[in-house]
PDB file of C-alpha atoms in Angstrom:
ATOM      1  CA  MET A   1      -0.059  -0.038   0.060  1.00 41.00           C
ATOM      2  CA  SER A   2       1.341   3.396  -0.927  1.00 40.00           C
ATOM      3  CA  GLY A   3       1.165   6.345   1.477  1.00 41.00           C
ATOM      4  CA  ALA A   4       0.852   6.578   5.114  1.00 40.00           C
ATOM      5  CA  ALA A   5      -0.405   3.197   6.686  1.00 39.00           C
ATOM      6  CA  ALA A   6      -3.495   3.477   8.422  1.00 38.00           C
ATOM      7  CA  ILE A   7      -3.134   3.051  12.365  1.00 34.00           C
ATOM      8  CA  PRO A   8      -4.785  -0.351  12.995  1.00 38.00           C
ATOM      9  CA  ARG A   9      -7.733  -0.064  15.842  1.00 36.00           C
ATOM     10  CA  ASN A  10      -6.335  -2.735  18.153  1.00 38.00           C
ATOM     11  CA  SER A  11      -2.576  -0.889  17.815  1.00 37.00           C
ATOM     12  CA  SER A  12      -1.430   0.280  21.000  1.00 35.00           C
ATOM     13  CA  LEU A  13      -1.058   3.533  19.516  1.00 35.00           C
ATOM     14  CA  ALA A  14      -4.842   3.930  18.598  1.00 41.00           C
ATOM     15  CA  ILE A  15      -6.423   6.326  20.724  1.00 39.00           C
ATOM     16  CA  SER A  16      -9.912   5.119  22.539  1.00 46.00           C
ATOM     17  CA  SER A  17     -12.900   7.471  22.381  1.00 45.00           C
ATOM     18  CA  PRO A  18     -13.043   8.507  26.173  1.00 47.00           C
ATOM     19  CA  LEU A  19      -9.280   9.190  26.041  1.00 38.00           C
ATOM     20  CA  ARG A  20      -9.925  11.325  23.080  1.00 43.00           C
ATOM     21  CA  GLY A  21     -12.383  13.324  24.692  1.00 49.00           C
ATOM     22  CA  MET A  22     -10.488  13.626  27.891  1.00 46.00           C
ATOM     23  CA  LEU A  23      -7.436  15.254  25.638  1.00 36.00           C
ATOM     24  CA  ARG A  24      -9.759  17.448  23.612  1.00 46.00           C
ATOM     25  CA  SER A  25     -11.088  18.731  27.027  1.00 49.00           C
ATOM     26  CA  SER A  26      -7.441  19.355  28.229  1.00 48.00           C
ATOM     27  CA  PHE A  27      -6.569  21.235  24.916  1.00 40.00           C
ATOM     28  CA  ILE A  28      -9.634  23.696  25.299  1.00 40.00           C
ATOM     29  CA  LEU A  29      -8.944  24.304  28.907  1.00 43.00           C
ATOM     30  CA  ALA A  30      -5.439  24.988  28.071  1.00 41.00           C
ATOM     31  CA  LEU A  31      -6.600  27.325  25.074  1.00 37.00           C
ATOM     32  CA  LEU A  32      -8.924  29.235  27.518  1.00 40.00           C
ATOM     33  CA  ALA A  33      -6.427  29.890  30.156  1.00 43.00           C
ATOM     34  CA  GLY A  34      -3.627  31.272  27.404  1.00 44.00           C
ATOM     35  CA  VAL A  35      -6.434  33.807  26.255  1.00 37.00           C
ATOM     36  CA  ALA A  36      -7.166  34.865  29.812  1.00 41.00           C
ATOM     37  CA  PHE A  37      -3.434  35.296  30.362  1.00 40.00           C
ATOM     38  CA  VAL A  38      -3.234  37.349  27.125  1.00 37.00           C
ATOM     39  CA  ASN A  39      -6.222  39.540  28.244  1.00 45.00           C
ATOM     40  CA  ALA A  40      -4.873  39.909  31.854  1.00 44.00           C
ATOM     41  CA  GLY A  41      -1.598  41.121  30.351  1.00 42.00           C
ATOM     42  CA  ALA A  42      -3.380  43.615  28.058  1.00 41.00           C
ATOM     43  CA  ASP A  43      -5.086  45.052  31.331  1.00 46.00           C
ATOM     44  CA  ALA A  44      -2.146  45.250  33.171  1.00 42.00           C
ATOM     45  CA  ARG A  45      -0.414  46.852  30.241  1.00 39.00           C
ATOM     46  CA  ALA A  46      -3.542  49.433  29.973  1.00 40.00           C
ATOM     47  CA  GLN A  47      -3.313  50.425  33.737  1.00 44.00           C
ATOM     48  CA  THR A  48       0.313  51.651  32.974  1.00 45.00           C
ATOM     49  CA  LEU A  49      -1.105  53.796  30.143  1.00 43.00           C
ATOM     50  CA  SER A  50      -2.042  57.456  30.342  1.00 42.00           C
ATOM     51  CA  LYS A  51      -5.882  58.457  29.669  1.00 43.00           C
ATOM     52  CA  GLU A  52      -4.240  60.022  26.523  1.00 41.00           C
ATOM     53  CA  GLU A  53      -2.650  56.766  25.291  1.00 44.00           C
ATOM     54  CA  GLN A  54      -5.762  54.878  26.359  1.00 51.00           C
ATOM     55  CA  ALA A  55      -7.939  57.278  24.447  1.00 46.00           C
ATOM     56  CA  ARG A  56      -5.809  56.822  21.411  1.00 44.00           C
ATOM     57  CA  LEU A  57      -5.686  52.985  21.386  1.00 47.00           C
ATOM     58  CA  ALA A  58      -9.653  52.826  22.007  1.00 50.00           C
ATOM     59  CA  ALA A  59      -9.958  55.076  18.835  1.00 45.00           C
ATOM     60  CA  ALA A  60      -7.524  52.993  16.900  1.00 44.00           C
ATOM     61  CA  ASP A  61      -9.961  50.029  17.534  1.00 50.00           C
ATOM     62  CA  GLU A  62     -13.020  51.693  16.494  1.00 50.00           C
ATOM     63  CA  GLY A  63     -11.350  52.589  13.222  1.00 48.00           C
ATOM     64  CA  GLU A  64     -11.032  56.232  14.223  1.00 48.00           C
ATOM     65  CA  THR A  65      -7.940  58.738  13.357  1.00 53.00           C
ATOM     66  CA  PRO A  66      -6.862  59.780  17.022  1.00 58.00           C
ATOM     67  CA  ALA A  67      -6.122  63.280  17.672  1.00 72.00           C
ATOM     68  CA  THR A  68      -2.924  64.518  17.733  1.00 86.00           C
ATOM     69  CA  ALA A  69      -1.467  65.868  21.263  1.00 88.00           C
ATOM     70  CA  ILE A  70      -1.490  69.732  21.273  1.00 94.00           C
ATOM     71  CA  ALA A  71       2.443  70.586  21.669  1.00 94.00           C
ATOM     72  CA  LEU A  72       2.882  73.034  24.686  1.00 96.00           C
ATOM     73  CA  PRO A  73       3.632  75.670  24.861  1.00 97.00           C
ATOM     74  CA  PHE A  74       1.040  76.738  22.188  1.00 97.00           C
ATOM     75  CA  GLU A  75       0.163  80.491  21.189  1.00 98.00           C
ATOM     76  CA  ASP A  76      -1.662  82.233  18.532  1.00 97.00           C
ATOM     77  CA  ARG A  77      -1.724  86.019  17.870  1.00 97.00           C
ATOM     78  CA  PHE A  78      -4.138  85.686  14.996  1.00 97.00           C
ATOM     79  CA  GLU A  79      -1.328  87.317  12.581  1.00 94.00           C
ATOM     80  CA  ASP A  80      -2.362  85.697   9.473  1.00 89.00           C
ATOM     81  CA  ASP A  81      -5.230  86.886   7.232  1.00 90.00           C
ATOM     82  CA  GLY A  82      -7.938  84.489   8.350  1.00 94.00           C
ATOM     83  CA  LEU A  83      -7.795  81.719  10.861  1.00 96.00           C
ATOM     84  CA  ALA A  84      -4.865  79.710  11.032  1.00 95.00           C
ATOM     85  CA  ALA A  85      -5.794  75.705   9.912  1.00 95.00           C
ATOM     86  CA  HIS A  86      -5.507  74.380  13.439  1.00 96.00           C
ATOM     87  CA  TRP A  87      -8.639  76.290  14.299  1.00 97.00           C
ATOM     88  CA  ARG A  88     -12.234  74.767  13.209  1.00 97.00           C
ATOM     89  CA  VAL A  89     -15.376  76.983  13.510  1.00 98.00           C
ATOM     90  CA  LEU A  90     -18.423  75.185  15.001  1.00 98.00           C
ATOM     91  CA  ASN A  91     -21.840  76.580  13.496  1.00 98.00           C
ATOM     92  CA  GLU A  92     -19.987  78.997  11.505  1.00 98.00           C
ATOM     93  CA  ASP A  93     -21.467  81.988  10.369  1.00 97.00           C
ATOM     94  CA  ARG A  94     -18.778  84.300   8.391  1.00 96.00           C
ATOM     95  CA  ASP A  95     -20.550  87.288   8.316  1.00 97.00           C
ATOM     96  CA  GLN A  96     -20.217  87.384  12.062  1.00 97.00           C
ATOM     97  CA  TYR A  97     -16.000  87.457  12.395  1.00 98.00           C
ATOM     98  CA  VAL A  98     -12.687  88.461  10.383  1.00 97.00           C
ATOM     99  CA  ALA A  99      -9.520  87.355  11.620  1.00 96.00           C
ATOM    100  CA  GLU A 100      -6.554  89.879  10.114  1.00 91.00           C
ATOM    101  CA  ARG A 101      -3.673  92.022  11.391  1.00 90.00           C
ATOM    102  CA  GLY A 102      -2.955  90.350  14.930  1.00 95.00           C
ATOM    103  CA  MET A 103      -6.869  90.490  15.836  1.00 97.00           C
ATOM    104  CA  LEU A 104      -9.732  87.848  15.660  1.00 98.00           C
ATOM    105  CA  LEU A 105     -12.595  90.503  15.614  1.00 98.00           C
ATOM    106  CA  ALA A 106     -16.125  88.653  16.570  1.00 98.00           C
ATOM    107  CA  ILE A 107     -19.890  89.826  16.908  1.00 97.00           C
ATOM    108  CA  THR A 108     -22.817  88.109  18.131  1.00 97.00           C
ATOM    109  CA  SER A 109     -26.381  89.173  18.581  1.00 95.00           C
ATOM    110  CA  GLY A 110     -29.742  87.501  19.370  1.00 92.00           C
ATOM    111  CA  GLY A 111     -29.060  86.331  22.803  1.00 92.00           C
ATOM    112  CA  ARG A 112     -28.366  83.013  22.231  1.00 89.00           C
ATOM    113  CA  ASP A 113     -24.457  82.029  21.779  1.00 95.00           C
ATOM    114  CA  GLY A 114     -22.877  80.246  24.610  1.00 96.00           C
ATOM    115  CA  PHE A 115     -21.059  77.195  25.212  1.00 97.00           C
ATOM    116  CA  ASP A 116     -24.288  75.564  26.687  1.00 95.00           C
ATOM    117  CA  ASN A 117     -26.219  75.685  23.169  1.00 95.00           C
ATOM    118  CA  ALA A 118     -25.648  73.270  20.554  1.00 96.00           C
ATOM    119  CA  ASP A 119     -26.619  75.926  18.014  1.00 96.00           C
ATOM    120  CA  ALA A 120     -24.314  78.741  19.187  1.00 97.00           C
ATOM    121  CA  ARG A 121     -22.367  80.264  16.132  1.00 97.00           C
ATOM    122  CA  ASN A 122     -19.009  80.826  15.825  1.00 98.00           C
ATOM    123  CA  ILE A 123     -17.487  78.539  18.677  1.00 98.00           C
ATOM    124  CA  TYR A 124     -13.410  78.701  17.782  1.00 98.00           C
ATOM    125  CA  GLN A 125     -12.145  75.393  18.473  1.00 98.00           C
ATOM    126  CA  LEU A 126      -8.645  74.258  18.520  1.00 98.00           C
ATOM    127  CA  GLN A 127      -8.086  71.173  16.781  1.00 96.00           C
ATOM    128  CA  GLY A 128      -5.953  68.473  18.697  1.00 91.00           C
ATOM    129  CA  ALA A 129      -6.148  66.551  22.135  1.00 88.00           C
ATOM    130  CA  MET A 130      -5.226  68.333  25.233  1.00 89.00           C
ATOM    131  CA  PRO A 131      -1.990  66.250  26.943  1.00 88.00           C
ATOM    132  CA  ASP A 132      -2.488  65.180  30.545  1.00 89.00           C
ATOM    133  CA  GLY A 133      -1.412  67.477  33.284  1.00 92.00           C
ATOM    134  CA  ASP A 134      -1.615  70.549  34.547  1.00 95.00           C
ATOM    135  CA  PHE A 135      -1.779  73.936  32.234  1.00 96.00           C
ATOM    136  CA  ASP A 136      -3.442  77.366  31.795  1.00 98.00           C
ATOM    137  CA  VAL A 137      -5.322  77.878  29.027  1.00 98.00           C
ATOM    138  CA  SER A 138      -5.539  81.958  28.269  1.00 98.00           C
ATOM    139  CA  LEU A 139      -7.540  84.324  26.037  1.00 98.00           C
ATOM    140  CA  GLY A 140      -6.533  88.186  25.757  1.00 98.00           C
ATOM    141  CA  GLY A 141      -8.706  90.777  24.310  1.00 98.00           C
ATOM    142  CA  ARG A 142     -11.298  93.612  24.668  1.00 98.00           C
ATOM    143  CA  LEU A 143     -14.944  93.361  25.021  1.00 98.00           C
ATOM    144  CA  ASP A 144     -17.486  96.227  23.932  1.00 97.00           C
ATOM    145  CA  ALA A 145     -20.143  95.646  26.767  1.00 95.00           C
ATOM    146  CA  LYS A 146     -23.182  97.720  25.456  1.00 93.00           C
ATOM    147  CA  THR A 147     -26.086  95.114  25.756  1.00 96.00           C
ATOM    148  CA  GLY A 148     -25.944  94.706  29.764  1.00 96.00           C
ATOM    149  CA  PHE A 149     -25.720  90.907  28.906  1.00 97.00           C
ATOM    150  CA  ASP A 150     -22.475  90.323  27.229  1.00 98.00           C
ATOM    151  CA  GLU A 151     -20.249  87.176  27.505  1.00 98.00           C
ATOM    152  CA  VAL A 152     -16.926  85.686  26.864  1.00 98.00           C
ATOM    153  CA  TRP A 153     -16.337  81.868  27.204  1.00 98.00           C
ATOM    154  CA  LEU A 154     -13.118  79.960  27.165  1.00 98.00           C
ATOM    155  CA  GLY A 155     -12.406  76.194  28.176  1.00 97.00           C
ATOM    156  CA  LEU A 156     -12.436  72.638  27.341  1.00 97.00           C
ATOM    157  CA  ARG A 157     -15.840  72.008  25.228  1.00 96.00           C
ATOM    158  CA  GLU A 158     -16.873  68.024  23.872  1.00 95.00           C
ATOM    159  CA  SER A 159     -20.601  69.382  23.272  1.00 94.00           C
ATOM    160  CA  ASP A 160     -23.124  71.447  24.964  1.00 94.00           C
ATOM    161  CA  GLU A 161     -23.742  68.990  27.558  1.00 92.00           C
ATOM    162  CA  ASN A 162     -19.964  68.359  28.502  1.00 93.00           C
ATOM    163  CA  PHE A 163     -17.489  71.308  29.230  1.00 95.00           C
ATOM    164  CA  VAL A 164     -15.813  73.334  31.749  1.00 96.00           C
ATOM    165  CA  ALA A 165     -15.379  77.000  31.197  1.00 97.00           C
ATOM    166  CA  ALA A 166     -14.062  80.503  32.133  1.00 98.00           C
ATOM    167  CA  HIS A 167     -16.819  82.569  31.872  1.00 98.00           C
ATOM    168  CA  LEU A 168     -16.650  86.281  31.968  1.00 98.00           C
ATOM    169  CA  TYR A 169     -20.011  88.153  31.634  1.00 98.00           C
ATOM    170  CA  VAL A 170     -21.930  91.136  32.139  1.00 98.00           C
ATOM    171  CA  HIS A 171     -25.264  90.888  33.927  1.00 97.00           C
ATOM    172  CA  THR A 172     -27.983  93.671  34.330  1.00 96.00           C
ATOM    173  CA  LYS A 173     -30.203  94.017  37.086  1.00 92.00           C
ATOM    174  CA  GLY A 174     -31.698  96.475  40.032  1.00 92.00           C
ATOM    175  CA  CYS A 175     -28.652  98.893  40.373  1.00 95.00           C
ATOM    176  CA  GLY A 176     -27.284  98.326  36.786  1.00 96.00           C
ATOM    177  CA  PRO A 177     -24.711  96.081  34.832  1.00 97.00           C
ATOM    178  CA  ALA A 178     -22.177  94.500  36.761  1.00 98.00           C
ATOM    179  CA  LEU A 179     -19.078  92.266  35.916  1.00 98.00           C
ATOM    180  CA  TYR A 180     -18.887  88.738  37.135  1.00 98.00           C
ATOM    181  CA  ILE A 181     -16.158  85.721  36.481  1.00 98.00           C
ATOM    182  CA  SER A 182     -17.204  82.022  36.920  1.00 98.00           C
ATOM    183  CA  THR A 183     -15.974  78.738  36.666  1.00 98.00           C
ATOM    184  CA  VAL A 184     -18.656  76.723  34.810  1.00 96.00           C
ATOM    185  CA  ALA A 185     -18.727  73.181  34.399  1.00 94.00           C
ATOM    186  CA  LYS A 186     -21.681  71.124  32.521  1.00 93.00           C
ATOM    187  CA  GLN A 187     -21.148  67.072  32.457  1.00 88.00           C
ATOM    188  CA  PRO A 188     -23.717  63.886  32.130  1.00 81.00           C
ATOM    189  CA  LEU A 189     -23.736  61.904  35.117  1.00 79.00           C
ATOM    190  CA  ASN A 190     -26.358  59.211  33.879  1.00 77.00           C
ATOM    191  CA  PRO A 191     -26.735  58.593  30.267  1.00 75.00           C
ATOM    192  CA  GLU A 192     -30.545  58.532  30.745  1.00 77.00           C
ATOM    193  CA  GLU A 193     -30.641  62.037  32.282  1.00 81.00           C
ATOM    194  CA  PRO A 194     -30.092  65.664  31.518  1.00 82.00           C
ATOM    195  CA  ALA A 195     -26.213  67.019  31.755  1.00 85.00           C
ATOM    196  CA  VAL A 196     -25.879  68.471  35.271  1.00 81.00           C
ATOM    197  CA  PRO A 197     -24.680  72.232  35.049  1.00 86.00           C
ATOM    198  CA  SER A 198     -22.775  73.898  37.994  1.00 89.00           C
ATOM    199  CA  ALA A 199     -21.150  77.442  38.587  1.00 94.00           C
ATOM    200  CA  MET A 200     -19.039  78.834  40.892  1.00 96.00           C
ATOM    201  CA  SER A 201     -19.513  82.620  40.091  1.00 97.00           C
ATOM    202  CA  VAL A 202     -18.032  86.104  41.658  1.00 97.00           C
ATOM    203  CA  ASN A 203     -19.968  89.188  41.234  1.00 97.00           C
ATOM    204  CA  LEU A 204     -16.660  91.610  40.872  1.00 96.00           C
ATOM    205  CA  PHE A 205     -19.212  94.668  41.649  1.00 95.00           C
ATOM    206  CA  ASP A 206     -19.958  93.188  45.040  1.00 94.00           C
ATOM    207  CA  GLY A 207     -16.780  93.701  46.742  1.00 89.00           C
ATOM    208  CA  PRO A 208     -13.686  92.673  44.537  1.00 93.00           C
ATOM    209  CA  ALA A 209     -13.417  95.240  41.902  1.00 92.00           C
ATOM    210  CA  ALA A 210     -16.228  97.798  43.195  1.00 91.00           C
ATOM    211  CA  ARG A 211     -17.846  98.264  46.544  1.00 87.00           C
ATOM    212  CA  ASN A 212     -21.150  99.113  45.803  1.00 90.00           C
ATOM    213  CA  ILE A 213     -22.615 100.003  42.556  1.00 94.00           C
ATOM    214  CA  CYS A 214     -26.120 101.031  44.085  1.00 95.00           C
ATOM    215  CA  ASN A 215     -24.947 104.560  44.545  1.00 93.00           C
ATOM    216  CA  LYS A 216     -23.764 107.487  42.308  1.00 93.00           C
ATOM    217  CA  THR A 217     -20.297 107.170  42.939  1.00 90.00           C
ATOM    218  CA  GLY A 218     -20.280 103.315  42.776  1.00 91.00           C
ATOM    219  CA  ARG A 219     -22.356 103.056  39.769  1.00 94.00           C
ATOM    220  CA  ALA A 220     -20.129 105.833  38.052  1.00 93.00           C
ATOM    221  CA  TYR A 221     -17.101 103.600  38.740  1.00 94.00           C
ATOM    222  CA  GLY A 222     -18.582 100.302  37.868  1.00 95.00           C
ATOM    223  CA  ASP A 223     -19.331 102.092  34.177  1.00 96.00           C
ATOM    224  CA  ARG A 224     -15.667 103.161  33.891  1.00 95.00           C
ATOM    225  CA  VAL A 225     -14.659  99.312  34.594  1.00 96.00           C
ATOM    226  CA  LEU A 226     -16.834  97.967  31.810  1.00 97.00           C
ATOM    227  CA  ALA A 227     -15.676 100.651  29.485  1.00 97.00           C
ATOM    228  CA  ASP A 228     -12.115  99.822  30.108  1.00 97.00           C
ATOM    229  CA  LEU A 229     -13.194  96.123  29.177  1.00 98.00           C
ATOM    230  CA  TYR A 230     -12.680  97.615  25.719  1.00 98.00           C
ATOM    231  CA  GLU A 231     -10.463 100.419  26.381  1.00 98.00           C
ATOM    232  CA  LYS A 232      -7.775  98.495  28.109  1.00 97.00           C
ATOM    233  CA  GLY A 233      -8.681  94.849  27.432  1.00 98.00           C
ATOM    234  CA  PHE A 234      -8.572  91.727  29.703  1.00 98.00           C
ATOM    235  CA  VAL A 235      -6.784  88.664  29.922  1.00 98.00           C
ATOM    236  CA  LEU A 236      -8.856  85.417  30.991  1.00 98.00           C
ATOM    237  CA  PRO A 237      -7.388  82.314  32.118  1.00 98.00           C
ATOM    238  CA  LEU A 238      -8.949  78.740  32.746  1.00 98.00           C
ATOM    239  CA  SER A 239      -6.213  76.861  35.115  1.00 97.00           C
ATOM    240  CA  ARG A 240      -5.978  73.303  35.678  1.00 96.00           C
ATOM    241  CA  ARG A 241      -4.274  72.077  38.741  1.00 96.00           C
ATOM    242  CA  GLY A 242      -4.866  68.021  39.643  1.00 94.00           C
ATOM    243  CA  LEU A 243      -8.863  67.422  39.417  1.00 93.00           C
ATOM    244  CA  ARG A 244      -9.582  70.984  39.729  1.00 96.00           C
ATOM    245  CA  TYR A 245     -10.212  74.087  37.275  1.00 97.00           C
ATOM    246  CA  GLN A 246     -10.478  77.785  38.338  1.00 98.00           C
ATOM    247  CA  ALA A 247     -11.390  80.745  36.151  1.00 98.00           C
ATOM    248  CA  LYS A 248      -9.466  83.895  36.729  1.00 98.00           C
ATOM    249  CA  VAL A 249      -9.509  87.282  34.915  1.00 98.00           C
ATOM    250  CA  THR A 250      -7.202  89.741  34.902  1.00 98.00           C
ATOM    251  CA  LEU A 251      -8.068  93.813  34.699  1.00 97.00           C
ATOM    252  CA  ASP A 252      -6.543  97.294  34.438  1.00 96.00           C
ATOM    253  CA  LEU A 253      -8.670  99.199  37.015  1.00 95.00           C
ATOM    254  CA  PRO A 254      -9.102 102.707  37.233  1.00 93.00           C
ATOM    255  CA  ALA A 255      -8.381 104.541  40.077  1.00 86.00           C
ATOM    256  CA  GLY A 256     -11.601 105.584  42.380  1.00 77.00           C
ATOM    257  CA  GLU A 257     -12.432 107.638  45.367  1.00 62.00           C
ATOM    258  CA  GLY A 258     -13.667 104.922  47.885  1.00 59.00           C
ATOM    259  CA  GLU A 259     -13.319 102.097  45.339  1.00 59.00           C
ATOM    260  CA  ALA A 260     -10.465  99.350  44.832  1.00 60.00           C
ATOM    261  CA  VAL A 261      -7.120 100.620  44.403  1.00 70.00           C
ATOM    262  CA  GLY A 262      -6.672 101.041  40.504  1.00 85.00           C
ATOM    263  CA  GLY A 263      -4.255  98.995  38.446  1.00 92.00           C
ATOM    264  CA  VAL A 264      -3.582  95.615  37.200  1.00 95.00           C
ATOM    265  CA  GLN A 265      -5.464  93.017  39.314  1.00 95.00           C
ATOM    266  CA  GLU A 266      -6.269  89.478  38.855  1.00 97.00           C
ATOM    267  CA  PHE A 267      -9.734  88.187  40.524  1.00 97.00           C
ATOM    268  CA  SER A 268     -10.623  84.337  40.439  1.00 97.00           C
ATOM    269  CA  GLY A 269     -13.945  82.570  40.413  1.00 97.00           C
ATOM    270  CA  GLY A 270     -14.668  79.278  42.356  1.00 96.00           C
ATOM    271  CA  ARG A 271     -13.295  75.873  41.758  1.00 97.00           C
ATOM    272  CA  VAL A 272     -15.008  72.922  40.150  1.00 95.00           C
ATOM    273  CA  ALA A 273     -13.681  69.271  39.737  1.00 91.00           C
ATOM    274  CA  ARG A 274     -13.540  67.049  36.613  1.00 86.00           C
ATOM    275  CA  MET A 275     -12.217  63.435  37.308  1.00 78.00           C
ATOM    276  CA  ALA A 276     -11.035  63.162  33.338  1.00 69.00           C
ATOM    277  CA  GLY A 277      -9.752  64.979  30.704  1.00 69.00           C
ATOM    278  CA  PHE A 278     -11.832  65.462  27.909  1.00 79.00           C
ATOM    279  CA  GLY A 279     -13.018  67.750  25.001  1.00 90.00           C
ATOM    280  CA  SER A 280     -10.944  70.467  23.025  1.00 95.00           C
ATOM    281  CA  PRO A 281      -9.757  73.955  23.738  1.00 97.00           C
ATOM    282  CA  ALA A 282     -12.316  76.677  22.593  1.00 98.00           C
ATOM    283  CA  PHE A 283     -13.428  80.020  22.796  1.00 98.00           C
ATOM    284  CA  MET A 284     -16.374  82.457  21.938  1.00 98.00           C
ATOM    285  CA  VAL A 285     -18.257  85.836  22.498  1.00 98.00           C
ATOM    286  CA  GLY A 286     -21.697  85.063  23.471  1.00 97.00           C
ATOM    287  CA  GLN A 287     -24.598  86.837  25.068  1.00 96.00           C
ATOM    288  CA  GLY A 288     -27.427  86.086  27.661  1.00 93.00           C
ATOM    289  CA  LYS A 289     -30.720  85.474  26.616  1.00 90.00           C
ATOM    290  CA  LYS A 290     -32.052  89.267  28.017  1.00 91.00           C
ATOM    291  CA  ALA A 291     -29.698  90.669  25.363  1.00 90.00           C
ATOM    292  CA  LYS A 292     -32.809  90.826  22.871  1.00 77.00           C
ATOM    293  CA  GLY A 293     -31.591  93.096  19.598  1.00 79.00           C
ATOM    294  CA  GLY A 294     -28.431  94.450  20.910  1.00 90.00           C
ATOM    295  CA  GLU A 295     -25.002  93.567  19.317  1.00 95.00           C
ATOM    296  CA  THR A 296     -21.843  92.564  21.483  1.00 97.00           C
ATOM    297  CA  LEU A 297     -18.384  93.033  20.165  1.00 98.00           C
ATOM    298  CA  ALA A 298     -15.264  91.367  21.231  1.00 98.00           C
ATOM    299  CA  GLU A 299     -11.525  91.828  19.688  1.00 98.00           C
ATOM    300  CA  PHE A 300      -9.292  88.538  20.710  1.00 98.00           C
ATOM    301  CA  ASP A 301      -5.426  89.450  20.249  1.00 98.00           C
ATOM    302  CA  ARG A 302      -3.965  86.200  21.846  1.00 98.00           C
ATOM    303  CA  PHE A 303      -4.706  82.405  22.870  1.00 98.00           C
ATOM    304  CA  SER A 304      -2.195  80.145  24.653  1.00 98.00           C
ATOM    305  CA  ILE A 305      -1.805  77.002  26.355  1.00 98.00           C
ATOM    306  CA  LYS A 306       1.003  76.805  28.535  1.00 98.00           C
ATOM    307  CA  ARG A 307       2.067  74.347  31.400  1.00 97.00           C
ATOM    308  CA  PRO A 308       2.603  76.232  34.738  1.00 95.00           C
ATOM    309  CA  GLY A 309       5.611  77.898  34.826  1.00 90.00           C
ATOM    310  CA  GLN A 310       6.322  77.712  31.153  1.00 90.00           C
ATOM    311  CA  GLN A 311       6.924  80.979  29.111  1.00 80.00           C
TER     312      GLN A 311
END
C-alpha cells in the first residue's frame, strides 16, 4: 500500500474514544487559560498607559483617526489673514467674524450664543487633544459691553452637554450692569438623564473690584470698569491643577475714590472638579438671553496654552 499506513484500531497507538474526549477537553482548557493570560497582560499594560494613550488606542480599535496631542507651549496671535488651519469654527457664520492684522474680531446678537447651546454660532475650537497634566489656557482681548448681557467663554468643550469653562460676563439687574467671573462645568452623570450644570461665580461689583454700584459714585466707577473692558482689555485664563479647574480674569482698573485700588489686578472664580480630561480647547463671544436685539463685539488678540511656569 502506498502512502502513510492507517493505524489499526487494535494497535497500542490507537486512541480510545473516552481518552480522545479527555485530551480534547484538556486542549480547550489550556487554550482558554492562554487567552485569559493574554487578556490579563493587556489589562495590566492598559493600567500603565496615560488617559491620552488609552483614548488613542480605543480610537484606533474603532477605526477612528486619533487626535494629535497639542504641543505645549502653544500660542496664536492671529497674525495671518484668516484663521490658521489648526482652528475649526463650529456652526460657522462668516458674516460675524474676521481674522487679520493680529486680531480676531467677532460679533454676536440674539442672546443665544454660549457654550451651553448646541446651535451657538462661531465657537472657535483648537483641533487636537489636550495632553495630560496641569495647564493654563488663556485668552486676551477686548469686550465692548453694550447690551448689559455680554459674555466671553473659554475652556474645554466636547459638546453643549459636556464642558468646563471660564465665563466672563456682564449681567444687569436692579442697580445696573455688573461684571462677573465664573468657573462653569456641565457634564452628564447618567446617560439617561440631562447633563448637570454647576457654576462658581463671583460678582466683581460686590466687593472685589467695586464696593457698591447702588450709589452714584459706585455706579459711575462700575461704568468706567465696563468701558475699560474695551479700552484697556482683559486676560481670561482657565487653570487646571490636578482635578480642579479655576477661572481667573486680569483687569486694569481705574483709580476711584472709595473704590478698589486702581491698576492691574487678578480676580478668581470658584473651583470645580472633573475626574478626567475631555474635549478640545475653545472660546467664543456670547450673550445672555436678555440681550434681545443688541450687538456684542469682542476683539481677541492672543490665545495660549502653557504648563505652569512655562514662558
